[in-house]
Amino acid sequence: MCNPPPPTPSDNGKVEIFREVDAMKISKLNISKKHSIPKRTLSTYIKNMGAIEDAYATEAFASSRKRLRPAKHPELEEAVVT
């Protein structure tokens, strides 16, 4: 029986991971183990750090979203939200 994949961190969690990476107090391997994410995923987060931090700072997306993909029909999305 396969183990389920670990939960993907939200934008808030990713920003916390970035702060740990910037501090460089522990290695990337230990950071990935601490947050239960694969090392390759951590590398992808670091590669996309600028886009993730911009979306977090501008609050363009809800912080609980896991993907930074805009809606195909923004007018419809706005109507549903309001």
PDB file of C-alpha atoms in Angstrom:
ATOM      1  CA  MET A   1       0.000   0.000   0.000  1.00  0.00           C
ATOM      2  CA  CYS A   2       1.385   3.421  -0.950  1.00  0.00           C
ATOM      3  CA  ASN A   3       1.750   6.239   1.494  1.00  0.00           C
ATOM      4  CA  PRO A   4      -0.272   9.368   0.697  1.00  0.00           C
ATOM      5  CA  PRO A   5       1.777  12.368  -0.412  1.00  0.00           C
ATOM      6  CA  PRO A   6       2.463  15.028   2.218  1.00  0.00           C
ATOM      7  CA  PRO A   7       0.271  18.130   2.123  1.00  0.00           C
ATOM      8  CA  THR A   8       1.494  20.983  -0.066  1.00  0.00           C
ATOM      9  CA  PRO A   9       2.298  24.117   1.930  1.00  0.00           C
ATOM     10  CA  SER A  10       0.219  27.228   1.294  1.00  0.00           C
ATOM     11  CA  ASP A  11       1.801  30.539   0.276  1.00  0.00           C
ATOM     12  CA  ASN A  12       2.251  31.416   3.955  1.00  0.00           C
ATOM     13  CA  GLY A  13       4.150  28.184   4.480  1.00  0.00           C
ATOM     14  CA  LYS A  14       6.260  28.784   1.388  1.00  0.00           C
ATOM     15  CA  VAL A  15       7.206  32.272   2.574  1.00  0.00           C
ATOM     16  CA  GLU A  16       8.274  30.777   5.916  1.00  0.00           C
ATOM     17  CA  ILE A  17      10.399  28.257   4.018  1.00  0.00           C
ATOM     18  CA  PHE A  18      11.994  31.122   2.042  1.00  0.00           C
ATOM     19  CA  ARG A  19      12.903  32.887   5.277  1.00  0.00           C
ATOM     20  CA  GLU A  20      14.591  29.735   6.543  1.00  0.00           C
ATOM     21  CA  VAL A  21      16.478  29.327   3.255  1.00  0.00           C
ATOM     22  CA  ASP A  22      17.603  32.971   3.360  1.00  0.00           C
ATOM     23  CA  ALA A  23      18.799  32.596   6.951  1.00  0.00           C
ATOM     24  CA  MET A  24      20.882  29.531   5.913  1.00  0.00           C
ATOM     25  CA  LYS A  25      21.056  28.290   9.499  1.00  0.00           C
ATOM     26  CA  ILE A  26      20.273  24.745   8.375  1.00  0.00           C
ATOM     27  CA  SER A  27      20.795  22.961   5.074  1.00  0.00           C
ATOM     28  CA  LYS A  28      18.186  22.700   2.341  1.00  0.00           C
ATOM     29  CA  LEU A  29      17.959  18.971   2.983  1.00  0.00           C
ATOM     30  CA  ASN A  30      17.069  19.568   6.639  1.00  0.00           C
ATOM     31  CA  ILE A  31      14.563  22.274   5.673  1.00  0.00           C
ATOM     32  CA  SER A  32      12.855  19.861   3.274  1.00  0.00           C
ATOM     33  CA  LYS A  33      12.720  17.161   5.957  1.00  0.00           C
ATOM     34  CA  LYS A  34      11.375  19.631   8.538  1.00  0.00           C
ATOM     35  CA  HIS A  35       8.494  20.646   6.251  1.00  0.00           C
ATOM     36  CA  SER A  36       7.952  17.113   4.851  1.00  0.00           C
ATOM     37  CA  ILE A  37       8.561  18.091   1.247  1.00  0.00           C
ATOM     38  CA  PRO A  38      10.952  16.512  -1.260  1.00  0.00           C
ATOM     39  CA  LYS A  39      14.257  18.299  -1.850  1.00  0.00           C
ATOM     40  CA  ARG A  40      13.374  18.742  -5.527  1.00  0.00           C
ATOM     41  CA  THR A  41      10.142  20.519  -4.546  1.00  0.00           C
ATOM     42  CA  LEU A  42      12.129  22.862  -2.314  1.00  0.00           C
ATOM     43  CA  SER A  43      14.384  23.642  -5.282  1.00  0.00           C
ATOM     44  CA  THR A  44      11.306  24.438  -7.383  1.00  0.00           C
ATOM     45  CA  TYR A  45       9.997  26.770  -4.666  1.00  0.00           C
ATOM     46  CA  ILE A  46      13.359  28.547  -4.581  1.00  0.00           C
ATOM     47  CA  LYS A  47      13.383  28.823  -8.385  1.00  0.00           C
ATOM     48  CA  ASN A  48       9.911  30.427  -8.323  1.00  0.00           C
ATOM     49  CA  MET A  49      10.582  32.468  -5.175  1.00  0.00           C
ATOM     50  CA  GLY A  50      10.077  35.844  -6.878  1.00  0.00           C
ATOM     51  CA  ALA A  51       6.644  35.005  -8.275  1.00  0.00           C
ATOM     52  CA  ILE A  52       5.463  33.423  -5.031  1.00  0.00           C
ATOM     53  CA  GLU A  53       6.641  36.343  -2.883  1.00  0.00           C
ATOM     54  CA  ASP A  54       5.081  38.879  -5.288  1.00  0.00           C
ATOM     55  CA  ALA A  55       1.722  37.086  -5.177  1.00  0.00           C
ATOM     56  CA  TYR A  56       1.934  36.902  -1.380  1.00  0.00           C
ATOM     57  CA  ALA A  57       2.859  40.590  -1.028  1.00  0.00           C
ATOM     58  CA  THR A  58       0.206  41.902  -3.427  1.00  0.00           C
ATOM     59  CA  GLU A  59      -2.427  39.495  -2.111  1.00  0.00           C
ATOM     60  CA  ALA A  60      -3.335  38.718  -5.716  1.00  0.00           C
ATOM     61  CA  PHE A  61      -4.313  35.223  -4.617  1.00  0.00           C
ATOM     62  CA  ALA A  62      -5.723  33.862  -1.390  1.00  0.00           C
ATOM     63  CA  SER A  63      -2.899  32.708   0.866  1.00  0.00           C
ATOM     64  CA  SER A  64      -4.484  29.265   1.142  1.00  0.00           C
ATOM     65  CA  ARG A  65      -4.180  28.666  -2.626  1.00  0.00           C
ATOM     66  CA  LYS A  66      -1.587  26.165  -3.668  1.00  0.00           C
ATOM     67  CA  ARG A  67      -1.310  27.214  -7.311  1.00  0.00           C
ATOM     68  CA  LEU A  68      -0.682  30.673  -8.697  1.00  0.00           C
ATOM     69  CA  ARG A  69      -2.896  30.230 -11.695  1.00  0.00           C
ATOM     70  CA  PRO A  70      -5.363  33.031 -12.490  1.00  0.00           C
ATOM     71  CA  ALA A  71      -8.951  32.263 -13.424  1.00  0.00           C
ATOM     72  CA  LYS A  72      -9.754  31.704 -17.093  1.00  0.00           C
ATOM     73  CA  HIS A  73     -12.749  34.015 -16.756  1.00  0.00           C
ATOM     74  CA  PRO A  74     -11.922  36.712 -14.157  1.00  0.00           C
ATOM     75  CA  GLU A  75     -15.327  38.397 -14.484  1.00  0.00           C
ATOM     76  CA  LEU A  76     -17.077  35.156 -13.585  1.00  0.00           C
ATOM     77  CA  GLU A  77     -14.677  34.582 -10.694  1.00  0.00           C
ATOM     78  CA  GLU A  78     -15.384  38.085  -9.376  1.00  0.00           C
ATOM     79  CA  ALA A  79     -19.153  37.517  -9.637  1.00  0.00           C
ATOM     80  CA  VAL A  80     -18.895  34.251  -7.710  1.00  0.00           C
ATOM     81  CA  VAL A  81     -16.751  35.773  -4.955  1.00  0.00           C
ATOM     82  CA  THR A  82     -18.980  38.820  -4.398  1.00  0.00           C
TER      83      THR A  82
END
